[in-house]
XYZ file of C-alpha atoms in Angstrom:
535
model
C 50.421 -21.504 65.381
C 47.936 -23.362 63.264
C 45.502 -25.594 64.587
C 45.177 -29.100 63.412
C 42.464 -30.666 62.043
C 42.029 -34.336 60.629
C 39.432 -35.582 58.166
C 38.712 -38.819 56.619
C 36.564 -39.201 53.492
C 35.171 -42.500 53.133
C 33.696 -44.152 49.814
C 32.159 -42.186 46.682
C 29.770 -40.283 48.936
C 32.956 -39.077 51.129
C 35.106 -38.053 48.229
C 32.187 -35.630 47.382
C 31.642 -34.517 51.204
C 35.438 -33.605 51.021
C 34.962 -31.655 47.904
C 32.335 -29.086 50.017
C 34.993 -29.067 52.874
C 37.281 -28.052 50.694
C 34.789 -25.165 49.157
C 34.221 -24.217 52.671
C 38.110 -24.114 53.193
C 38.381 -21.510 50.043
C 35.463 -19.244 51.514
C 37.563 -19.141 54.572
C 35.829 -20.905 57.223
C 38.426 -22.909 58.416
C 40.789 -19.878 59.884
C 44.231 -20.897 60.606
C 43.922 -24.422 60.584
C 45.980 -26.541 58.770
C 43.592 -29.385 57.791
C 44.661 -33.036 57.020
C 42.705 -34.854 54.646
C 42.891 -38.783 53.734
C 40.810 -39.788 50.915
C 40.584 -43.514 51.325
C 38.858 -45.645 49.036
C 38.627 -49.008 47.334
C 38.469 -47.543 43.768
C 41.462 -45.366 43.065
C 40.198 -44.732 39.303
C 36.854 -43.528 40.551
C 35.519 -40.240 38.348
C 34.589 -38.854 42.285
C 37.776 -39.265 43.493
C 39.637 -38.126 40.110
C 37.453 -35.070 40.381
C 38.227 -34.655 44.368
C 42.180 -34.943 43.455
C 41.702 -32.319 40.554
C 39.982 -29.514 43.415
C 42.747 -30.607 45.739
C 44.902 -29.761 43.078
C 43.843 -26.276 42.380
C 43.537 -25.248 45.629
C 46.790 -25.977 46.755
C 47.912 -23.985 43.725
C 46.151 -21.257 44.992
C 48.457 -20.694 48.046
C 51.945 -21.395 45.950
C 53.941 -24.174 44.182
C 56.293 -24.324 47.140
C 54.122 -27.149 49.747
C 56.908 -25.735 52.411
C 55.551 -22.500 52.071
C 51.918 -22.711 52.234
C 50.746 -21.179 55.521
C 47.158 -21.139 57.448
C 45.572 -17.644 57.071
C 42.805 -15.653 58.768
C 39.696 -13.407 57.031
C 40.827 -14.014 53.463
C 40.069 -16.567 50.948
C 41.664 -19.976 51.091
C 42.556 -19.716 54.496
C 43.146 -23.384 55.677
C 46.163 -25.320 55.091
C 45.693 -28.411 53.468
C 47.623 -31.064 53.717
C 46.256 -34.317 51.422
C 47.114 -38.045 51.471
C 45.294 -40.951 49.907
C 44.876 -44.496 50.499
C 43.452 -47.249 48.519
C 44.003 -50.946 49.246
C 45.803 -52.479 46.225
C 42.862 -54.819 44.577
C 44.886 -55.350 41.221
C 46.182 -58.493 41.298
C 44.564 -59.897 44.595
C 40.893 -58.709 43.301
C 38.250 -61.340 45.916
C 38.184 -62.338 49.231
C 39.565 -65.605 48.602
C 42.381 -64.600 46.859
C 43.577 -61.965 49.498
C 42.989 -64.236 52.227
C 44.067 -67.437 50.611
C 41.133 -69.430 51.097
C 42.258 -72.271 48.607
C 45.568 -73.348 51.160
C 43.295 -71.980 54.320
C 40.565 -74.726 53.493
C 43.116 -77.390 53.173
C 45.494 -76.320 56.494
C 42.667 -74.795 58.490
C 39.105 -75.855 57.283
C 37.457 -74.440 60.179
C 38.411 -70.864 59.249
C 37.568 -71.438 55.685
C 34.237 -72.740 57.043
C 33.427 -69.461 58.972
C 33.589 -67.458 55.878
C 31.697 -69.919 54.487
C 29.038 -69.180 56.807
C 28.723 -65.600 56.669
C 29.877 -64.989 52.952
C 27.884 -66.115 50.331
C 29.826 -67.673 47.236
C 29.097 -64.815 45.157
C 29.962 -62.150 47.634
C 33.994 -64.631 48.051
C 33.886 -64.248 44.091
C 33.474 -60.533 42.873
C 35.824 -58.087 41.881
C 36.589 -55.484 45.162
C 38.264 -52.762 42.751
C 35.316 -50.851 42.333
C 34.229 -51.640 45.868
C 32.505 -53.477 48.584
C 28.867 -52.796 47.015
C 26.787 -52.603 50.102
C 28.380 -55.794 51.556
C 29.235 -54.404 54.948
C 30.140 -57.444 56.383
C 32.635 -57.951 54.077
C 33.676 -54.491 53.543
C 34.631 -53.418 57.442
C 36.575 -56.761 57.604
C 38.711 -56.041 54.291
C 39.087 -52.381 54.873
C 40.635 -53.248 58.853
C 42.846 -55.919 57.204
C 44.747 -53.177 54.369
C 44.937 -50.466 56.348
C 47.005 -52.903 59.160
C 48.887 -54.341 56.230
C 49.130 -50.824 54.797
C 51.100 -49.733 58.374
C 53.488 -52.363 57.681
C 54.615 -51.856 54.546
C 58.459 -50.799 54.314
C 57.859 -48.693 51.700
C 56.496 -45.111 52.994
C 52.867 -44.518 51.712
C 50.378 -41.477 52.928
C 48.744 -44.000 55.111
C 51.858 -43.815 57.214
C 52.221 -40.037 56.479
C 48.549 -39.068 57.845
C 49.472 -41.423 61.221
C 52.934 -40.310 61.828
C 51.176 -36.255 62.053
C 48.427 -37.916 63.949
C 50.384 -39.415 66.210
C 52.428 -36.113 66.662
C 49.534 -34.384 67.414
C 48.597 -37.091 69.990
C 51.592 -36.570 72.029
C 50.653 -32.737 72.690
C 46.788 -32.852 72.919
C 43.529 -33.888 71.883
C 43.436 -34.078 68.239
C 39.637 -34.360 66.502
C 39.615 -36.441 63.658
C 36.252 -36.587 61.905
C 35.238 -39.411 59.279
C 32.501 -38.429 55.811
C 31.070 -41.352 54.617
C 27.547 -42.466 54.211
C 26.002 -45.862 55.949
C 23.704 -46.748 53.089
C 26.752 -48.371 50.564
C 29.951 -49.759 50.568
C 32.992 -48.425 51.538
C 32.006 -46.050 53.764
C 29.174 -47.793 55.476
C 31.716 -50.769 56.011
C 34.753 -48.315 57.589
C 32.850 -45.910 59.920
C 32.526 -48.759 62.449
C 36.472 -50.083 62.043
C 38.521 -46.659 61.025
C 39.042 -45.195 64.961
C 40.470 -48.766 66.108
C 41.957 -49.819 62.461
C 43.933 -46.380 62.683
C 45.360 -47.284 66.097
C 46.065 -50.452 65.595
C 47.980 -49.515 62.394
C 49.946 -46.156 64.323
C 50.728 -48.537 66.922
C 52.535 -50.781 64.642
C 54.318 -47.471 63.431
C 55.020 -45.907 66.842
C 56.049 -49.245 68.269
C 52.896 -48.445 70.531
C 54.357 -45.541 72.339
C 51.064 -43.448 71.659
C 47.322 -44.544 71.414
C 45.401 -42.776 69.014
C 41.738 -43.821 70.330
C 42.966 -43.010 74.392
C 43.963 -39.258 72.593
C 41.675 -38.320 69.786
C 38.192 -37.452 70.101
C 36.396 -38.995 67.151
C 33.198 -37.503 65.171
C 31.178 -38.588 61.919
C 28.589 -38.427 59.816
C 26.055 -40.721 59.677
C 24.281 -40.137 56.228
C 21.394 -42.671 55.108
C 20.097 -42.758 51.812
C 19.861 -39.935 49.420
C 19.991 -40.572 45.246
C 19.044 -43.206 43.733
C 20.780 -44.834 40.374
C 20.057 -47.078 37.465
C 19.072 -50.826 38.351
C 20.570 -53.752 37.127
C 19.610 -55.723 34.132
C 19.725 -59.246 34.710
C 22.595 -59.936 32.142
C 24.663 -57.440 34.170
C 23.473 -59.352 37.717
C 24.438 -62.624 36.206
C 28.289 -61.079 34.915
C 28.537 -58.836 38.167
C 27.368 -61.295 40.204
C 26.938 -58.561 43.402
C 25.775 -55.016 42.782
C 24.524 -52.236 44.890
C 21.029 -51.490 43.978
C 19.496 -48.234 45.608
C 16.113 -49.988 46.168
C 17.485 -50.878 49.068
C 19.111 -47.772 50.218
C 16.107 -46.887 52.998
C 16.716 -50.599 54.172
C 20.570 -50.390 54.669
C 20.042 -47.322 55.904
C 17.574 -48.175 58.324
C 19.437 -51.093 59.869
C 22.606 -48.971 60.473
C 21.114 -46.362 62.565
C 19.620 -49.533 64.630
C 23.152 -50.932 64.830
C 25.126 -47.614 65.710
C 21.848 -46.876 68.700
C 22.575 -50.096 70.419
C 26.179 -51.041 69.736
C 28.329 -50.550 72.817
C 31.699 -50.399 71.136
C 30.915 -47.308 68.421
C 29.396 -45.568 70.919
C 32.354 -45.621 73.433
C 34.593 -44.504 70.044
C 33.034 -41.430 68.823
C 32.398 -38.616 70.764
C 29.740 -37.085 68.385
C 27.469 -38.491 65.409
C 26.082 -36.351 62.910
C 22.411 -38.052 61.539
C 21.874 -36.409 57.832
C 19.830 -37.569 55.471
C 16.625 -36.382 52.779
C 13.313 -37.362 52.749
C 13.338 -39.040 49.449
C 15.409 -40.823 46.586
C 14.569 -38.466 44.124
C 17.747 -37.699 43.412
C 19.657 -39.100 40.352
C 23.300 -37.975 40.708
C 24.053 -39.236 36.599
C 20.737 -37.875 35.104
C 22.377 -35.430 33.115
C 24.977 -38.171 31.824
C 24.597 -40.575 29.046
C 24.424 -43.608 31.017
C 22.900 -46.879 29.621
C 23.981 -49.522 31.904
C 24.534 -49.374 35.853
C 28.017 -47.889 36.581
C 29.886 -49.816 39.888
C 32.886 -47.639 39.774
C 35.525 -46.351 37.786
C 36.335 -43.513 36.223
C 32.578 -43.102 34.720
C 31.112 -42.879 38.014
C 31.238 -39.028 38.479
C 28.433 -38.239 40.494
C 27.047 -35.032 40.527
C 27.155 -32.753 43.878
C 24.419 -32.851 46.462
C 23.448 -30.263 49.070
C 23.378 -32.899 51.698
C 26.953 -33.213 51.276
C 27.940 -29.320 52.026
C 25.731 -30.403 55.270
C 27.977 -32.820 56.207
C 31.409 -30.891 55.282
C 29.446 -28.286 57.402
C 29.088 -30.953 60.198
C 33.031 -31.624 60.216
C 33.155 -27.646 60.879
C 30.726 -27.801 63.769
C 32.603 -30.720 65.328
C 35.846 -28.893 64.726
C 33.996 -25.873 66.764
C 32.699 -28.119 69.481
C 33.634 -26.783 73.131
C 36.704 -29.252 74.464
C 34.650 -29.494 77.902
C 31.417 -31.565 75.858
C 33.784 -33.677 74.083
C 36.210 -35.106 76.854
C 33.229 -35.333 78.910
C 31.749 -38.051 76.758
C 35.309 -39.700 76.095
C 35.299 -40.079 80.161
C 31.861 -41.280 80.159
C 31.866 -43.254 76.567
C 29.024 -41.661 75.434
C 28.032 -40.189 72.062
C 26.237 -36.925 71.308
C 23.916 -37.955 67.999
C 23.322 -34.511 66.733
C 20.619 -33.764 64.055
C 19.672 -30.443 62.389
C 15.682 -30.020 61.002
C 14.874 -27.524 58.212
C 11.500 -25.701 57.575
C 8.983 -26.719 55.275
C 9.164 -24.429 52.207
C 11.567 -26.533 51.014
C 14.179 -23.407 51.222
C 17.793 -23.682 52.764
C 18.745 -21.068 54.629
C 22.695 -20.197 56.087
C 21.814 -21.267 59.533
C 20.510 -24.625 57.945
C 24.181 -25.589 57.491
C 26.163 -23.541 60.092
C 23.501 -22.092 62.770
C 22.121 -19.235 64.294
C 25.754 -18.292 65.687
C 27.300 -18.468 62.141
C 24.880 -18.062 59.622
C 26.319 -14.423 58.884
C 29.925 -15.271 58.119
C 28.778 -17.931 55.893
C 26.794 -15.703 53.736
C 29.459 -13.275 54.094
C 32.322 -15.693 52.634
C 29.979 -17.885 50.317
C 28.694 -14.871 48.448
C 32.596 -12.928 48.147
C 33.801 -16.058 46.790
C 31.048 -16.310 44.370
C 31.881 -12.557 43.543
C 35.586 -13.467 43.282
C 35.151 -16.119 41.021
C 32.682 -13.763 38.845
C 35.469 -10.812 38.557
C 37.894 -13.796 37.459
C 35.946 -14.917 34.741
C 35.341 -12.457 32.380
C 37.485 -9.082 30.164
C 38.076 -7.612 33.212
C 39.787 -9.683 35.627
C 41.497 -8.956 38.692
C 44.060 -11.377 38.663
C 45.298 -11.442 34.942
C 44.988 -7.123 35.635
C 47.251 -7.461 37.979
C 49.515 -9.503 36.848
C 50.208 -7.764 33.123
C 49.908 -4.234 34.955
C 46.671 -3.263 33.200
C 45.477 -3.015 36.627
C 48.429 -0.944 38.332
C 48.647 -0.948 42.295
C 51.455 -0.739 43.766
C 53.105 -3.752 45.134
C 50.822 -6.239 44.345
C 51.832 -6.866 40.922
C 54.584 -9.404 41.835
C 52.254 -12.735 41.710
C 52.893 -16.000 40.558
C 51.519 -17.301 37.509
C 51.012 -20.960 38.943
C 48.411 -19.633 41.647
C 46.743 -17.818 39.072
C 46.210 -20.948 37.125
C 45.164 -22.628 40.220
C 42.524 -20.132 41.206
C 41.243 -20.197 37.469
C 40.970 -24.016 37.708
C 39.750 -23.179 41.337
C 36.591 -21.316 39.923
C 35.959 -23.455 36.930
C 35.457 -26.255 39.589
C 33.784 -24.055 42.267
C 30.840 -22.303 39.934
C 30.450 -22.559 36.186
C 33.635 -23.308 33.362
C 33.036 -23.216 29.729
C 32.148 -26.063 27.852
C 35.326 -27.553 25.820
C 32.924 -28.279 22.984
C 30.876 -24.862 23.111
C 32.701 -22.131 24.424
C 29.979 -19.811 25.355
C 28.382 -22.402 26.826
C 28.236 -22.927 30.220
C 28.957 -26.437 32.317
C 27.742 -26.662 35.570
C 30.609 -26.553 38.872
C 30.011 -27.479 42.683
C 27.587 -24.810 43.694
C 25.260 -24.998 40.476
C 24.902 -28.566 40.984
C 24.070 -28.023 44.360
C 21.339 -25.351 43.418
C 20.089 -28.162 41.282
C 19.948 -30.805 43.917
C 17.551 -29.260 45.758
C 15.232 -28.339 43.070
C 16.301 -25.041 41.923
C 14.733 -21.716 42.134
C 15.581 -19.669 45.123
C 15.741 -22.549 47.320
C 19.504 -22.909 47.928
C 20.733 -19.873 50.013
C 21.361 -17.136 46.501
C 19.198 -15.152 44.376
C 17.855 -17.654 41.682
C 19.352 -14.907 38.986
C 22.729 -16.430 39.583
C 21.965 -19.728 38.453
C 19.653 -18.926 35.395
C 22.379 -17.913 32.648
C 23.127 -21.101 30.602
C 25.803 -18.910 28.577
C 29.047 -17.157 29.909
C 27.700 -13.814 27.749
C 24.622 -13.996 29.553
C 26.782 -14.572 32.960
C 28.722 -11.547 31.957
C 25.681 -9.598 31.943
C 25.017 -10.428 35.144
C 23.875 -7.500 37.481
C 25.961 -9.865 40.389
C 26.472 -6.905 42.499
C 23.182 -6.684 43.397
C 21.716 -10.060 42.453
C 24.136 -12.451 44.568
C 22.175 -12.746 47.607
C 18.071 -13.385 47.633
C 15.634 -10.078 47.939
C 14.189 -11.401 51.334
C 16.050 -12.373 54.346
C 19.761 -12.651 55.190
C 21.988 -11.017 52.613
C 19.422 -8.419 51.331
C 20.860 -5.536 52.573
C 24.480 -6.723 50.989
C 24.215 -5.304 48.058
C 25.895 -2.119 45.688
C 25.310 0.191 43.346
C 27.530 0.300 39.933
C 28.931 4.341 38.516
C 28.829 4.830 35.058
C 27.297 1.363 34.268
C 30.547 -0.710 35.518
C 30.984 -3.177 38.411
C 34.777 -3.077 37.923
C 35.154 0.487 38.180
C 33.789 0.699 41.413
C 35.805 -2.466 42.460
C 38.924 -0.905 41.287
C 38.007 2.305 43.179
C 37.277 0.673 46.278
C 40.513 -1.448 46.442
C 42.494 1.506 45.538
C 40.886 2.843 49.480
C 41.461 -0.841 50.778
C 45.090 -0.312 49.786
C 45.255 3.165 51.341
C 43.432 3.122 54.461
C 43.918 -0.872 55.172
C 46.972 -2.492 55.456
C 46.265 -5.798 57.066
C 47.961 -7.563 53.855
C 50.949 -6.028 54.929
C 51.669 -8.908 57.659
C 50.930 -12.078 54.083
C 54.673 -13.213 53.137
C 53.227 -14.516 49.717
C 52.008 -11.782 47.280
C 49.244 -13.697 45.471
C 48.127 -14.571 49.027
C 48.185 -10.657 50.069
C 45.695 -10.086 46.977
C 43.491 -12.802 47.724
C 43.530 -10.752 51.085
C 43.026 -7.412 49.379
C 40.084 -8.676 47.392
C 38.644 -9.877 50.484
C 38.242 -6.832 52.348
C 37.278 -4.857 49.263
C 34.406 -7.116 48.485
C 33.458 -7.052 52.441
C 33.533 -2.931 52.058
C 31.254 -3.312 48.480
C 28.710 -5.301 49.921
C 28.636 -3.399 53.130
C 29.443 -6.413 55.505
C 31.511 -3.840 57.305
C 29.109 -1.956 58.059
């Protein structure tokens, strides 16, 4: 039986830190677990969470157009379950403070409460528009965010919210479910929810369950905690005077700073969470929109598409070591109310290496599963592809023809999202995916984990040309060895030879109901055989 696994992402920052959980889910590092995700945030038109909502997309399509049928998997690709729900409080026609708490009739029936917010809300921060969210105004944000997720529980229409707590509660009943939260501390929306979500999400099941579980007395509880790490556009002083509040990065370090000094010392987070993740880089230097034409500073909606960060795939790879935690550390600091504030330091070439994100224990399978996937999606891309082979017949093996032609759009989609795609305008041209914005991130080179050759074509022809089975993993270090020679001047050929002895000598497909799922399966062990992680 699958395992269960539920993850919040929090805010711009944690609609990107679900997008590398959900890259580590297709490389197959989330084994038989079927993972529940909740993307909550303020701004459902957001180009981050549009983007999140289009990988979700594809990857379910990868494992069928039948939700009822999609099972967890073991040692293949897109292993995980996932299971997605969304919440965003409804800002549209309530759109301030004062008008979703009615301060106009609360000053006249109950001035003292209107005076309160008075005294810890400035004017401008009652008066701005939440739909693109809370804008580094934490105070504001935590108490807004508690107040729609409890209203959220009570609605009589069904909504995801519900969904996500009705299998959480489940899951209650018949263990210790861990529920981890992605969100950063330096902004808005996720900076404002870390603090509230544990008790705002049993308050709101218990309103559901008619308080016959408690979620906090069950779950154990883990997040990130990620300070400041880009840096965007400041305002102009026409768009300060129209906005009235905006987030300026400026004072990222400073938000940043004071958050870590408020989740040391306060006595309530720390008897919540079992385990905090610190993350963070050294600098600013980062401009997630650099590469976009951006003249003005962007709050939210649908032109806020932020480009990927490393830092993020650190924090998806958190949510996997918490998920991996021993039960006996974890109930331990429940019973004591205590909190494990874990931190991971890197050397100072300014390289990432596998154990950077997973450690010393699991630094192999990652390379193992990041580079096949990156091979997978290379043998999908170009004339001779596995998938479109196999489904025509051009590539004949027996019984694994029969696959559906949804998944294969989904993987395609998958890969455009995961790598490199073709540019709409130019098609030759290439448009950078997850992993070469990552490479980017960090400043290029060979500094992100793969041989620098796999980033450098700026054309598909020149990607084509690609010598990929022997230039996916760096010359130096882990991955060297895992490499292969091609016969008669063709990858394919010896990739069609090789699953033709998978097929033969292998049959651990045999036991995958779904036939698209049994060749993601076959692929898998082929590649493992061609780059000799069998060995």
């Amino acid at each position: 039986m699958a395992k269960q696994f539920f993850v919040l992402g929090i805010g711009g920052t944690g609609m990107r830190c679900i997008e590398s959980l959900i890259h580590l889910c297709a490389m197959g590092m989330f084994d038989e677990t079927d993972i529940h995700l909740l993307a909550l945030d303020t701004d459902s038109n957001n180009g981050n969470f549009n983007r999140l909502k289009a990988l979700k997309d594809a990857y379910q399509s990868t494992k069928g157009s039948d939700e009822a049928q999609r099972v967890a998997l073991k040692d293949s690709f897109f292993t995980a379950n996932i299971k997605y729900y969304e919440f965003s409080p409804n800002y549209q026609t309530q759109s301030t403070f004062k008008t979703v708490f009615g301060y106009g009739s609360t000053r006249h029936q109950h001035r003292e409460e209107a005076d309160l917010a008075d005294l810890v809300l400035s004017s401008d921060v009652e008066d701005f528009n939440l739909r693109h969210g809370y804008r580094a105004q934490t105070h504001l944000g935590s108490m807004m965010m508690y107040h729609s997720i409890i209203e959220a529980a009570k609605e009589a229409r069904p909504n995801d919210l519900q969904k996500f707590l009705s299998t959480l509660t489940t899951a209650c009943t018949s263990g210790n479910p861990r529920v981890f939260i992605l969100g950063s501390v330096f902004g808005g929306t996720g900076a404002s929810s870390i603090p509230i979500i544990p008790q705002a999400l049993t308050k709101a099941a218990e309103i559901i369950n008619g308080g016959a579980v408690n979620i906090l007395r069950s779950a154990y509880f883990g997040s990130t905690l990620l300070t400041g790490y880009f840096n965007f556009k400041s305002p102009s002083e026409s768009e300060l005077q129209n906005q009235k509040v905006i987030a300026t990065s400026e004072r990222f370090a400073l938000n940043s700073q004071v958050a870590m000094m408020f989740y040391d010392d306060d006595t309530t987070v720390k008897s919540t969470y079992q385990r905090f993740y610190m993350l963070g880089t050294d600098g600013l230097s980062w401009n997630p929109m650099q590469h976009k034409d951006v003249s003005t500073t962007i709050t939210g909606g649908e032109q806020q598409e932020n480009d990927s960060h490393y830092i993020e795939l650190m924090a998806a790879s958190a949510a996997l070591d918490f998920y991996n935690s021993p039960d006996s550390v974890l109930s331990t600091n429940k019973a004591n109310q205590s909190t494990d504030y874990v931190y991971r330091s890197i050397g100072d070439n300014g390289k990432l290496e596998f154990q950077d994100f997973v450690g010393k224990d699991r630094e192999k399978e990652f390379a193992k599963k990041l580079g096949l996937l990156v091979a997978f999606a290379l043998f999908c891309n170009g004339s001779d592809d596995i998938l479109e082979g196999l489904r025509t017949g051009t590539l004949r093996i027996e019984g694994y023809s029969n696959i559906e032609q949804s998944q294969i759009a989904g993987i395609k989609d998958y890969f455009r999202l995961f790598f490199a795609r073709r540019d709409d305008q130019n098609s030759d041209k290439l448009k950078e995916g997850w992993l070469k914005q990552l490479h980017r991130s960090i400043g290029g080179e060979d500094k992100l984990l793969l041989n620098a050759a796999l980033f450098a074509p700026s054309t598909f022809k020149d990607l084509m040309k690609l010598d990929w089975n022997k230039k996916i993993y760096r010359t130096e270090g882990l991955g060297k060895d895992h490499v292969y020679s091609k016969f008669m001047n063709s990858r394919f050929n010896d990739f069609k030879k090789e699953l033709n002895n998978t097929i033969t000598v292998d049959s651990n497909a045999a036991s995958i109901t779904n036939p698209t799922e049994k060749v993601y399966k076959l692929v898998y062990d082929t590649l493992s055989k061609l780059y000799k992680f069998n060995d």
